[in-house]
Short mmCIF file of C-alpha atoms (C1' of nucleotides) in Angstrom, two decimals:
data_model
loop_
_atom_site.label_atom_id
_atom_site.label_comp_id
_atom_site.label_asym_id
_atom_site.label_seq_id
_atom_site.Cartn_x
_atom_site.Cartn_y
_atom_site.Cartn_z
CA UNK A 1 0.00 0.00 0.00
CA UNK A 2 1.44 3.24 -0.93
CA UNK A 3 0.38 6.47 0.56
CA UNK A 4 2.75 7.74 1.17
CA UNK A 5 2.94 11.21 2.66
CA UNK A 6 5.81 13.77 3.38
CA UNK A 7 7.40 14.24 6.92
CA UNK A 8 4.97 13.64 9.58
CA UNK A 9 7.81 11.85 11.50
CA UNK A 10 9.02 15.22 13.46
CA UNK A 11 5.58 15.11 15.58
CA UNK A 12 3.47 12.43 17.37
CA UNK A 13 4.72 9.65 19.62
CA UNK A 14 6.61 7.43 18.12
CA UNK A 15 6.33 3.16 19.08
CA UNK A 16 7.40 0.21 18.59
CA UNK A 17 5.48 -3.09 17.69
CA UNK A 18 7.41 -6.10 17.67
CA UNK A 19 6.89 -9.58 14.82
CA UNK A 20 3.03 -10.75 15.25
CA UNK A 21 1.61 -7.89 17.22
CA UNK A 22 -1.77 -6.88 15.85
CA UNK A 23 -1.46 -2.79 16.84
CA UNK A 24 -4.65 -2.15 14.89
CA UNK A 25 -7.59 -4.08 15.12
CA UNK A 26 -11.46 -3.90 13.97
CA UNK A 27 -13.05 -2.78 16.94
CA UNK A 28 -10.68 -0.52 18.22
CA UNK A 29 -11.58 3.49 18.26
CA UNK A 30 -9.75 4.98 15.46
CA UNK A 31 -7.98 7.97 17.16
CA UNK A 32 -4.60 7.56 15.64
CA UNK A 33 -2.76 7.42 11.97
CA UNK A 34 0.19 5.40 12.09
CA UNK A 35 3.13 6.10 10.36
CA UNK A 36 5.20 3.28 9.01
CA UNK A 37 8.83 4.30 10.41
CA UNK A 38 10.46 0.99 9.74
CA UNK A 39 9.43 -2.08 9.54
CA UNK A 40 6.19 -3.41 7.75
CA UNK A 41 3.02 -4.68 8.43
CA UNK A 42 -0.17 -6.51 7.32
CA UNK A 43 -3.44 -5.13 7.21
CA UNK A 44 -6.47 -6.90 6.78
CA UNK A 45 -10.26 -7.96 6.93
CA UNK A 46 -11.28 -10.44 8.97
CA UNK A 47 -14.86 -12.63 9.05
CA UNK A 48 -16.27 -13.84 12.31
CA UNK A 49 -15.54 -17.30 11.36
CA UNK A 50 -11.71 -16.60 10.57
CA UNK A 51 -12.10 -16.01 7.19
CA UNK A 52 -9.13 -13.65 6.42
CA UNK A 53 -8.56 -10.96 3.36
CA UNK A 54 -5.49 -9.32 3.07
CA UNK A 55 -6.14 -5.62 2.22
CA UNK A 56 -2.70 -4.42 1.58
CA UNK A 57 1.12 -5.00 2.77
CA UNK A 58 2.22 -1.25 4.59
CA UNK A 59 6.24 -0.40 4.10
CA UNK A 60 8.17 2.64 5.16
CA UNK A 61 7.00 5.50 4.32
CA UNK A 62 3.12 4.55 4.05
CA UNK A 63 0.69 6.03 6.27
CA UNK A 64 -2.28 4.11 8.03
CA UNK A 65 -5.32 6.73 8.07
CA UNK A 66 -7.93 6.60 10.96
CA UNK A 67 -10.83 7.13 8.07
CA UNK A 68 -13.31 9.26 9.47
CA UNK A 69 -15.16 6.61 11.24
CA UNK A 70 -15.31 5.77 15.15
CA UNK A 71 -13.32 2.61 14.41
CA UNK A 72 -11.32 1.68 12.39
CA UNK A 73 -12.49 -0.77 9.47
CA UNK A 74 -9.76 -2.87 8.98
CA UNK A 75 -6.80 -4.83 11.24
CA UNK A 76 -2.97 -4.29 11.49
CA UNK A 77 -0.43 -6.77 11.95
CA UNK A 78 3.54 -5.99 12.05
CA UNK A 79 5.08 -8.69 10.29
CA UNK A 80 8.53 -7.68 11.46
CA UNK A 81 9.72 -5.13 13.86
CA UNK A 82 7.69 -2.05 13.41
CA UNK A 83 8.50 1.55 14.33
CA UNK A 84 5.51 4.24 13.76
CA UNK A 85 4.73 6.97 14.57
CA UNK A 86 1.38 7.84 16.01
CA UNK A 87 -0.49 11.20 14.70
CA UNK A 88 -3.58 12.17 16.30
CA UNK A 89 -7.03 12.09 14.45
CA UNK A 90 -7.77 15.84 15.29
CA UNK A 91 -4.39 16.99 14.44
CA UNK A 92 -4.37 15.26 10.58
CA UNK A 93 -8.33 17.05 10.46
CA UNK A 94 -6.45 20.33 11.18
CA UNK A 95 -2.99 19.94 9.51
CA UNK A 96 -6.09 19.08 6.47
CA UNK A 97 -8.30 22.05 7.08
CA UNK A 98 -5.39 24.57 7.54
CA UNK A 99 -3.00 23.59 4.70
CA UNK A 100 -3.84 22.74 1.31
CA UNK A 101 -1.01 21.44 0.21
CA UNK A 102 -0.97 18.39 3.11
CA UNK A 103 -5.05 17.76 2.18
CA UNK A 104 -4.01 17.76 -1.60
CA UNK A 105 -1.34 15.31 -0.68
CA UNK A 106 -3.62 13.24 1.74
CA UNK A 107 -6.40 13.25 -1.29
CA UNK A 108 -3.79 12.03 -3.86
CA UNK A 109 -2.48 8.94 -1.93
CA UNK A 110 -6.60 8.09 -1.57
CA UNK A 111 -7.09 8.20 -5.49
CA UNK A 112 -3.80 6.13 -5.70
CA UNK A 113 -5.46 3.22 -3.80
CA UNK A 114 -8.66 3.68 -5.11
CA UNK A 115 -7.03 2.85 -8.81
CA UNK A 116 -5.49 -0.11 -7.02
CA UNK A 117 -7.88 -1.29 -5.28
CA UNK A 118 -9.98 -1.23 -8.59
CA UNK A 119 -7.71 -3.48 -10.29
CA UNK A 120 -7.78 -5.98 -7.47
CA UNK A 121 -11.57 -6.51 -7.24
CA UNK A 122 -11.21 -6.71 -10.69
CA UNK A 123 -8.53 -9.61 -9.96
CA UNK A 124 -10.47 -11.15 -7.29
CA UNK A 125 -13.71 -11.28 -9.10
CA UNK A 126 -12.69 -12.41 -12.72
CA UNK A 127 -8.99 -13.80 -12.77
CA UNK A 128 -8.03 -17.12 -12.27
CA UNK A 129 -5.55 -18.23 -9.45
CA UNK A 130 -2.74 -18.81 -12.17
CA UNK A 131 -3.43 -14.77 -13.06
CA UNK A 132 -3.65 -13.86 -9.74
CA UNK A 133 -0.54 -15.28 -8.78
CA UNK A 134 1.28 -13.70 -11.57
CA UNK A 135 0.16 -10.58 -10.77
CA UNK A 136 1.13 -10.69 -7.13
CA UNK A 137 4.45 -11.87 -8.24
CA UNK A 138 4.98 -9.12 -10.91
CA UNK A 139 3.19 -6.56 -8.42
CA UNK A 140 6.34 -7.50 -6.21
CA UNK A 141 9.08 -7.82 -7.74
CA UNK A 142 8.47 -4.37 -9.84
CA UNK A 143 7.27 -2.16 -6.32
CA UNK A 144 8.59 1.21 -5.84
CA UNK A 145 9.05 1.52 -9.67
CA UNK A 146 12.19 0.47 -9.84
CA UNK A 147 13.08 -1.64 -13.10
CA UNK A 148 14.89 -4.19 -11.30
CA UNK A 149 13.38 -6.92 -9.66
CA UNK A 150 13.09 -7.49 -6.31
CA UNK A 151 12.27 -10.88 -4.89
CA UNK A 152 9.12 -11.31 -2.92
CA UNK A 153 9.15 -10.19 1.03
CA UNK A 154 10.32 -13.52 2.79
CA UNK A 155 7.82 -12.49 5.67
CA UNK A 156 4.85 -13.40 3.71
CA UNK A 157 3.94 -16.68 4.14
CA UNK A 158 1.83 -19.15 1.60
CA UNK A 159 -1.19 -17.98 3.97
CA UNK A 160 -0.30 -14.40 3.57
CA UNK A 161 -0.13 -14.70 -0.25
CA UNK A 162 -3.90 -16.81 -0.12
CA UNK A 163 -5.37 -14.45 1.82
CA UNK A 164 -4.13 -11.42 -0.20
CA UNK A 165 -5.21 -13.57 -3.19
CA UNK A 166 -8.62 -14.56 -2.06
CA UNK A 167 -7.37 -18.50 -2.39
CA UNK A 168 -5.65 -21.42 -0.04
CA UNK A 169 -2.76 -21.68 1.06
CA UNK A 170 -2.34 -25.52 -1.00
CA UNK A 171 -3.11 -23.43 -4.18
CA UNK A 172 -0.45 -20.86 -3.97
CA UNK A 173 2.04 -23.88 -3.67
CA UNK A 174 0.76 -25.90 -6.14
CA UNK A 175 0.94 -22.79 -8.47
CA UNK A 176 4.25 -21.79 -7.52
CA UNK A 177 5.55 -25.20 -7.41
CA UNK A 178 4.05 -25.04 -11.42
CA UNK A 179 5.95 -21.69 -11.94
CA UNK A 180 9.15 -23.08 -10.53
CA UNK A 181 8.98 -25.86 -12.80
CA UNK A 182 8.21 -24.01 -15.98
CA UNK A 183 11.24 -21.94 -15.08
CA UNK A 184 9.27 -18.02 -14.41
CA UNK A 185 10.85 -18.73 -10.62
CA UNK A 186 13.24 -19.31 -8.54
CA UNK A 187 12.67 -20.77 -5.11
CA UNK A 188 15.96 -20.96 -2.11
CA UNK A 189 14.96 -20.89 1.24
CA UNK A 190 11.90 -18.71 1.17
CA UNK A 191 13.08 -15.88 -1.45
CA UNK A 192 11.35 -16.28 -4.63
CA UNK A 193 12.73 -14.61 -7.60
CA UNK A 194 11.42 -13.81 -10.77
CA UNK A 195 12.76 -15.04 -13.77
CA UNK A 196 10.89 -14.35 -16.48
CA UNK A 197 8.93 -11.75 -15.79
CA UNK A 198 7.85 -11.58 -19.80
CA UNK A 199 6.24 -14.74 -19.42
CA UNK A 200 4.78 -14.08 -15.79
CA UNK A 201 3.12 -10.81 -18.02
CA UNK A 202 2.10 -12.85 -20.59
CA UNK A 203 -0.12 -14.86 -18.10
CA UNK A 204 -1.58 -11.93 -16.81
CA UNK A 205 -2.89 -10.71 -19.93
CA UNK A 206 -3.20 -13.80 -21.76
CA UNK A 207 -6.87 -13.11 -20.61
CA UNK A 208 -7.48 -12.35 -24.03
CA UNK B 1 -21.07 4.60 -5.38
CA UNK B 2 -21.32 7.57 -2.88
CA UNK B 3 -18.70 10.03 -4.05
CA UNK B 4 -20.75 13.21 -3.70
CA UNK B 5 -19.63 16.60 -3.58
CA UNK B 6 -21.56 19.63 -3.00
CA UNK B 7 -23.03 22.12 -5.84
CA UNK B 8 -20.84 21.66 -9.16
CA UNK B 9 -23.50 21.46 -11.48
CA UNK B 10 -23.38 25.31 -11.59
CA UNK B 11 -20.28 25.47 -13.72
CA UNK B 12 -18.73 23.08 -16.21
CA UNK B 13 -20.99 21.87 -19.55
CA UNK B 14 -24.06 19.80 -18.76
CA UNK B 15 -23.92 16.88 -21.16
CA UNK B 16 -26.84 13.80 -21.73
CA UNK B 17 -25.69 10.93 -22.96
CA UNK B 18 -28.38 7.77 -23.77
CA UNK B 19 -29.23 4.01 -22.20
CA UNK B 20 -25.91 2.34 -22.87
CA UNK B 21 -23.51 5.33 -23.88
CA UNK B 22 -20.21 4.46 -22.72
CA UNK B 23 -19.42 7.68 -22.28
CA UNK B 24 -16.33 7.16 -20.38
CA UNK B 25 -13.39 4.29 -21.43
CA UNK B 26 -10.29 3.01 -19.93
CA UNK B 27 -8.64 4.42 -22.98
CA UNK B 28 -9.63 7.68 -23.35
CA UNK B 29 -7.51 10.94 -21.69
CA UNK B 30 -8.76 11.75 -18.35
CA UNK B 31 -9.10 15.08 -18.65
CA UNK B 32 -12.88 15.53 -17.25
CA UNK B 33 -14.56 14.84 -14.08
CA UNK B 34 -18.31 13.90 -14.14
CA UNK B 35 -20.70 14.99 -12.27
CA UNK B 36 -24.20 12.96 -11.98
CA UNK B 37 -26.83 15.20 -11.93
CA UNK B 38 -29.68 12.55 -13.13
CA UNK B 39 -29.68 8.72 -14.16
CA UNK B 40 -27.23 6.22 -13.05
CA UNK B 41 -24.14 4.87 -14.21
CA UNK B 42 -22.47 1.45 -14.12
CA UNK B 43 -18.34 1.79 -13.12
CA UNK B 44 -16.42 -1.05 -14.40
CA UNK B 45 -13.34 -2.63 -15.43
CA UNK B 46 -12.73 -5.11 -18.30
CA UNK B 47 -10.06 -7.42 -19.35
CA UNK B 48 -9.21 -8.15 -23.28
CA UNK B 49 -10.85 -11.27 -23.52
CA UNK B 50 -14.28 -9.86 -21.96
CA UNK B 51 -14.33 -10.60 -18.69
CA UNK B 52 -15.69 -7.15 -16.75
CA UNK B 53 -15.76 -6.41 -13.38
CA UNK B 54 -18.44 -3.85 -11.97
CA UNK B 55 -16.28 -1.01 -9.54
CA UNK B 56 -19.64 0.28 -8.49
CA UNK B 57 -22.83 2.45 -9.76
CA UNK B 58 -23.17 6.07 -9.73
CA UNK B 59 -26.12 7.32 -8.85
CA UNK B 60 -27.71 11.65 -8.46
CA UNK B 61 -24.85 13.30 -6.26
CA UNK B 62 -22.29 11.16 -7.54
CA UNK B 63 -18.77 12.67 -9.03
CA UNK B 64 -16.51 10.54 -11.45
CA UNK B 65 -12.99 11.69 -10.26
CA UNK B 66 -10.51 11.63 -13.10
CA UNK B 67 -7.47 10.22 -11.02
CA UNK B 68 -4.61 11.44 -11.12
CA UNK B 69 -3.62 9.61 -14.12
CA UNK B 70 -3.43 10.02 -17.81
CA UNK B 71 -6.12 7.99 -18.51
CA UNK B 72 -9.26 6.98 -17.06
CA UNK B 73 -8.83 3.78 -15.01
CA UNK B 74 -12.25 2.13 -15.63
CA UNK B 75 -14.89 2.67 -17.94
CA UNK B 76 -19.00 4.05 -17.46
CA UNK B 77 -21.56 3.53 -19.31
CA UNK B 78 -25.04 4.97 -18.81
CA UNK B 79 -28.12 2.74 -17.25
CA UNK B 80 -30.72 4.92 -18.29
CA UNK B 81 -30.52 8.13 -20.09
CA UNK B 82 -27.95 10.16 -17.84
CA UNK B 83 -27.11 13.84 -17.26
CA UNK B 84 -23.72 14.62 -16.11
CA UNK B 85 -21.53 18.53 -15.93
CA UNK B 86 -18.69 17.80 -16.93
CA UNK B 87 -15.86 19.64 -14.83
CA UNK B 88 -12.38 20.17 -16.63
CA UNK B 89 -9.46 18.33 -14.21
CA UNK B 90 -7.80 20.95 -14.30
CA UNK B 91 -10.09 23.50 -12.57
CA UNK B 92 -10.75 20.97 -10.24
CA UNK B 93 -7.20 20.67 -8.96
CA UNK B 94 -7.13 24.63 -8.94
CA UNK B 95 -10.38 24.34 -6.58
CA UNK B 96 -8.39 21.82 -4.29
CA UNK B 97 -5.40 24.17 -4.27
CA UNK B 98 -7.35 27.15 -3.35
CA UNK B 99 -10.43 26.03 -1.27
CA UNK B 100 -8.81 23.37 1.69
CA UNK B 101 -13.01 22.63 2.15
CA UNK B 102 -13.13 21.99 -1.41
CA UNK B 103 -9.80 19.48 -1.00
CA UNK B 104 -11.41 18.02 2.70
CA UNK B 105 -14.45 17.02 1.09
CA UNK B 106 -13.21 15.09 -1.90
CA UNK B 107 -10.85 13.18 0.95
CA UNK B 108 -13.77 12.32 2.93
CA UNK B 109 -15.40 10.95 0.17
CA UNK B 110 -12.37 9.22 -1.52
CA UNK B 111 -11.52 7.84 2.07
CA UNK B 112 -15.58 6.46 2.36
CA UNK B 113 -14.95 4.79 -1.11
CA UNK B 114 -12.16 3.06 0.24
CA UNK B 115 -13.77 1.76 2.84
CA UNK B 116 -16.24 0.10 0.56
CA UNK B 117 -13.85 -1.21 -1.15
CA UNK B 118 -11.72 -2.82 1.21
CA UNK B 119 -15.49 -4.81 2.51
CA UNK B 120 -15.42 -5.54 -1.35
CA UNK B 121 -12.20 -6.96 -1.15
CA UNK B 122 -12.91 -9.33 1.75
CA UNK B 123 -16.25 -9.71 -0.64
CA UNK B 124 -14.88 -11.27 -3.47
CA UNK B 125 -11.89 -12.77 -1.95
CA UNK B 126 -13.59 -14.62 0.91
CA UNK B 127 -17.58 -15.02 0.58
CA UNK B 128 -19.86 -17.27 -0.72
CA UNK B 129 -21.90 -16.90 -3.93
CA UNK B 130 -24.98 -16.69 -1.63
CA UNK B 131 -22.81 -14.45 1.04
CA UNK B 132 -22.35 -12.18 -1.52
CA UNK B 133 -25.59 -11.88 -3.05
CA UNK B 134 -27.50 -11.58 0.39
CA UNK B 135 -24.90 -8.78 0.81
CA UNK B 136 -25.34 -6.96 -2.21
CA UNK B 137 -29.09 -7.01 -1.93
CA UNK B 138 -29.19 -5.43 1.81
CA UNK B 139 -26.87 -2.82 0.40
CA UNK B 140 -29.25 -2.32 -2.57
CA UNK B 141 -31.97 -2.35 -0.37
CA UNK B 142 -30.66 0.29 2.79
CA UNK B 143 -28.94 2.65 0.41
CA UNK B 144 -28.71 6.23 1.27
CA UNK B 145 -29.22 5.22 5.00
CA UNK B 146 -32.88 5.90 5.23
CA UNK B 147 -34.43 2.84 7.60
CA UNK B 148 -36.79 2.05 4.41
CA UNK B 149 -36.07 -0.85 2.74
CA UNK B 150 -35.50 -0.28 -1.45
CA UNK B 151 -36.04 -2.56 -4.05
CA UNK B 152 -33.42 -3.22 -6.20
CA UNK B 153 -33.08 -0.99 -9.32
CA UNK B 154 -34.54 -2.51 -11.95
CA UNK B 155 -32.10 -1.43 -14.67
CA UNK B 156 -29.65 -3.77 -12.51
CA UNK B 157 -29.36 -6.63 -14.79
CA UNK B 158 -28.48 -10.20 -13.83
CA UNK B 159 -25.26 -9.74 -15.92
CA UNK B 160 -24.45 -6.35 -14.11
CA UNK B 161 -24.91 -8.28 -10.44
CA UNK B 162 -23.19 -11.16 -11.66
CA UNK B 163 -20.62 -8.37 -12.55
CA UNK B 164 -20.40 -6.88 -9.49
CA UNK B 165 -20.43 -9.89 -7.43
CA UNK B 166 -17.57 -12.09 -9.61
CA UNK B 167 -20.40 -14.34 -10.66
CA UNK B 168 -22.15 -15.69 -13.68
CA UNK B 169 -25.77 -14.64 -14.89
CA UNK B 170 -26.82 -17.95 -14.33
CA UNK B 171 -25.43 -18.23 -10.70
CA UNK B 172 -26.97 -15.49 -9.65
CA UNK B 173 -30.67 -16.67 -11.21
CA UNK B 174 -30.36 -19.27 -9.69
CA UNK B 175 -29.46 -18.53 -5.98
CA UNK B 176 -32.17 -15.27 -6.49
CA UNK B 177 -34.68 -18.50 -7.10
CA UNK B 178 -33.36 -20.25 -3.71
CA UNK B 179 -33.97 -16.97 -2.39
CA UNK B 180 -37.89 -16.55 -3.38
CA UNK B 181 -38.41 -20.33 -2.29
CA UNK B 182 -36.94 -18.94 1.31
CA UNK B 183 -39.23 -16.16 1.11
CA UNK B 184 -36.53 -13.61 1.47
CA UNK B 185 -37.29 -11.80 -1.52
CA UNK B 186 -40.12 -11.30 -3.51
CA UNK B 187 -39.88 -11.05 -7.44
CA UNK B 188 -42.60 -9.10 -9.95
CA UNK B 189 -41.61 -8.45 -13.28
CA UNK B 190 -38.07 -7.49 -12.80
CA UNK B 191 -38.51 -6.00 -9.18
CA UNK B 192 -37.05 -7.28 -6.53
CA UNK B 193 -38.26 -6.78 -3.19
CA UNK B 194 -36.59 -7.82 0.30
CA UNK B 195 -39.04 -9.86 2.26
CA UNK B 196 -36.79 -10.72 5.36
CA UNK B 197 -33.81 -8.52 6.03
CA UNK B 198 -33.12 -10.17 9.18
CA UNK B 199 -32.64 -13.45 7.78
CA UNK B 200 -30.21 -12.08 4.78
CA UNK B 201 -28.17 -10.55 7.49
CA UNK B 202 -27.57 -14.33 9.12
CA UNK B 203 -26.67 -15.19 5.50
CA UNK B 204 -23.85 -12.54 5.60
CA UNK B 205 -23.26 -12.61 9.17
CA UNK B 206 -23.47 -16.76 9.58
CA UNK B 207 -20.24 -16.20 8.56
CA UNK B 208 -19.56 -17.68 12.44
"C1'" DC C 1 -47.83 -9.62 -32.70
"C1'" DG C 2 -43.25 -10.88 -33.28
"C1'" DA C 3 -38.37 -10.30 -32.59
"C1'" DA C 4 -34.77 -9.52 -29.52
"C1'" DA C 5 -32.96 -9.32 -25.20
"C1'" DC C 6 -33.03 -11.13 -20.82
"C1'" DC C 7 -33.90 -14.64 -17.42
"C1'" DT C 8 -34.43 -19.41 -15.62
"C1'" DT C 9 -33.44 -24.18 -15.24
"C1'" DG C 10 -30.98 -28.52 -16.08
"C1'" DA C 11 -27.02 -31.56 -16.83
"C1'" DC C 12 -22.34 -31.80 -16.79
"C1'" DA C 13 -17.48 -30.31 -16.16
"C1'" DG C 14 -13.74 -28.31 -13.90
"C1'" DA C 15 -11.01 -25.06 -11.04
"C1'" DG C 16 -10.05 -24.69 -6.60
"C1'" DT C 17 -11.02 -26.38 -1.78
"C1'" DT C 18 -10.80 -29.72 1.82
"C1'" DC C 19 -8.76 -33.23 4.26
"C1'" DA C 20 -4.77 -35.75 5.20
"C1'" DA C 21 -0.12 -37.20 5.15
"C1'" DT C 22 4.78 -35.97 4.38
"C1'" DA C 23 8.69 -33.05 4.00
"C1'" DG C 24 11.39 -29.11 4.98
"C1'" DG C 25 13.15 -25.24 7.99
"C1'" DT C 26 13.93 -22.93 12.22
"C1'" DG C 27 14.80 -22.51 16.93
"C1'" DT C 28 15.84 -24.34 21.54
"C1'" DG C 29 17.90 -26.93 25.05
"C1'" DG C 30 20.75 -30.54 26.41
"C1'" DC D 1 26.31 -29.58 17.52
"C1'" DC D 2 22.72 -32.73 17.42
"C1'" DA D 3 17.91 -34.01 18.66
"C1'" DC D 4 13.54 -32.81 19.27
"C1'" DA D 5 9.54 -30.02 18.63
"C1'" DC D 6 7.04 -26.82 16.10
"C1'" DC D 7 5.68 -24.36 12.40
"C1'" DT D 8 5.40 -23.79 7.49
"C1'" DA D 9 5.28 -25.63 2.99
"C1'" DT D 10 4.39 -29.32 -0.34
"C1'" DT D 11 1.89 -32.98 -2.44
"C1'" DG D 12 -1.92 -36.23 -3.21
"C1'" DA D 13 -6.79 -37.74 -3.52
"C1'" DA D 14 -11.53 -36.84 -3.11
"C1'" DC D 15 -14.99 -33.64 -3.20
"C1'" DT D 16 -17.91 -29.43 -4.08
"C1'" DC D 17 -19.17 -25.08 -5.45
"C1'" DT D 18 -19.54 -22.50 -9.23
"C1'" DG D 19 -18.91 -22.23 -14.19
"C1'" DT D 20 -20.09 -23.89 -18.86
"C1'" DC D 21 -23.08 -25.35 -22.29
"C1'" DA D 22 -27.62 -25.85 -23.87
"C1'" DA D 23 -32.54 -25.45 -24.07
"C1'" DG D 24 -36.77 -23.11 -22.91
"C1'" DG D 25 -39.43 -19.43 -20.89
"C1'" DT D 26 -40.47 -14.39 -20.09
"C1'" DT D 27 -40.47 -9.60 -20.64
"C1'" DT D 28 -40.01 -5.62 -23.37
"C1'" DC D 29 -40.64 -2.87 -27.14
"C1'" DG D 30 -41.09 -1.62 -31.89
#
DNA sequence: CGAAACCTTGACAGAGTTCAATAGGTGTGG
DNA sequence: CCACACCTATTGAACTCTGTCAAGGTTTCG
C-alpha cells in the first residue's frame, strides 16, 4: 500500500510493535494514523468465522489513516519489527483544514489506492488463481518503480499470499511449485525470484 | 457509489448521454470529471478477452474523479438516459489548491470509497456466492441510510450483479430463485423486493 | 404480434477447496 | 552440535461449489 505522505515523523509519539503484534484491530476506536517508520506490516479484513482478506502490505514510508469513522475498518499486523509513529485524528483534520497542500497530498495517496484497489476486485472477481498469482508476483518484484526486480518479502507466508489472493494456502504452492517448474521462478529458502517476468506478463494478460 | 460533492452542477458543460452510452473508457484521456446530476451509471473494469468487473454504480450526487492519471482507469456507461456537468481536471485541482473545504471534502469521500472497497475486497476474496448476493441485496436495499427498505433498481441486470459480485448470470438466477423459495425476496416483473432482512443478514453474518 | 434481449433451469465439467499425510526449515535446550 | 519439537510448505486424492453449455421461458418494445 502506498500512501505515502511527506514528513509527519518530526511530531506524534513514536512506538514500537514487535513480529506478530496486531497494533490495529477492527473494533478498536480509530484515534490515531500510524506512520510506518520501519518495519512493515499486514493489514487486513477479517470474518467472524476466521475467514481472512489481506487488504494491503504497509512499508516505510506509508501512512495508516484513521478514516473518518469511530473505528477503524480494517486490522494491522507488524510482520517484522515495526517503528511508527502515532499522529492524532484531530491533528491530521487540522494539519487538512489549515494547509492545502498536506489535504491535496492526503487526497492524492486516496485516489492512488482507489485505482489499485480497482484493479484488485477486478482480480479477485474475474482472474483465475494462475493470473492472480502472476500478478502478485509481478506486483512485487516491480514495487517502488524500480526496473529491477526485487524478490518477494520472505515475511509473507503461503497464507499471507492466499489471503491477499482470495485462495488457499495448497493453491499458492501448487501454483508456484508449477511456476518453478516451468522456469518463471526461482525458489531458495523462502526468497522467490522472478525469472521471467515476460512470461509471468504474458499470463496476466493472456486473458485475451 | 457515494462520491458526492456539493453544488458543481453550476459550472462546467451539462452533457446527456443515452441508455448504454459508454461515455467514459479506460482508454480515453482523463481530462474531465463527471458529475451525476440525473440517471445512473455502471463503473467497471474489463479485461481483453471480456471478462468485466463492476467497480460500483453512480447514482444523483455522484462525481466521477478523473485520477490522477493520464487515462481513465475504468470505464461508465449509462443505465438509463444520464445527465452529467462535466468539470475540466484541471479546474478541479485549482479548486483543491485554493479552497482546503473543497480538497477536505473530496478526501472524505475518496476515504468512504475506500472503505467500501476494502469490505469488497474481503467480498470477493472470501464469501460465498450466496454471502455475496445476500450482501449486495441489503446494500441495494438500505442505500442512502434511510431505515426504508428499497427494491433493487430494476435497470440492474443479472449480468451487471453477476458483474459486481464475480459471478455468472446464471449463478446469480439461480441462488435469487433459492432466495424466493426462502421467502426472502419477492420477485414481480423485474422487481425485486426484500421480504426478510433479518434473515439475509444471518446469510452474511453466519459467517460464524 | 413478433423479434430480440433477458432470465431461468438442467445436466455436466472443472477449477479450486478440503482433508490428510509428508517433507522441509527454524529454533531451543541438552 | 545434534535431537527434538514446532511451524510452514508441499503434495496427493476426493470432493464441491460454481462455471459452462444448452434449451426453454419471459419480458419488453417496436
Amino acid at each position: 500500500m502506498s500512501f505515502v505522505q511527506p514528513s509527519l515523523s518530526s511530531d506524534g509519539t513514536k512506538r514500537t510493535f514487535s513480529e506478530r503484534q496486531e497494533f490495529m484491530t477492527e473494533d478498536m476506536p480509530a484515534s490515531m494514523h500510524f506512520h510506518v517508520v520501519a518495519g512493515g506490516a499486514r493489514l487486513f479484513k477479517s470474518l467472524p468465522d476466521g475467514r481472512r482478506q489481506i487488504i494491503g502490505f504497509a512499508h516505510k514510508g506509508d501512512v495508516l489513516p484513521a478514516y473518518p469513522c469511530t473505528r477503524y475498518h480494517y486490522s494491522a499486523e507488524a510482520m517484522r519489527t515495526l517503528q511508527v509513529v502515532c499522529v492524532p485524528a484531530p491533528y491530521m483534520s487540522h494539519l487538512h483544514e489549515t494547509s492545502p497542500g498536506a489535504c491535496a497530498a492526503s487526497l492524492n495517496s486516496a485516489r492512488q489506492l482507489l485505482v489499485s484497489l480497482h484493479s484488485r476486485l477486478l482480480m479477485l472477481g474475474r482472474q483465475t488463481a494462475r493470473e492472480r498469482l502472476a500478478t502478485f508476483l509481478l506486483g512485487q518484484g516491480t514495487r517502488m518503480g524500480s526496473s529491477e526486480l526485487w524478490p518477494v518479502d520472505p515475511a509473507i507466508s503461503r497464507a499471507d499470499m492466499a489471503d491477499f489472493l482470495g485462495l488457499t494456502t495448497e493453491t499458492v504452492s501448487r501454483l508456484l511449485s508449477a511456476f518453478h517448474r516451468e522456469r518463471l521462478i526461482s525458489r531458495e529458502r523462502r526468497a522467490i525470484h522472478i525469472l521471467d517476468p515476460d512470461r509471468l506478463r504474458a499470463i496476466v494478460a493472456h486473458s485475451e
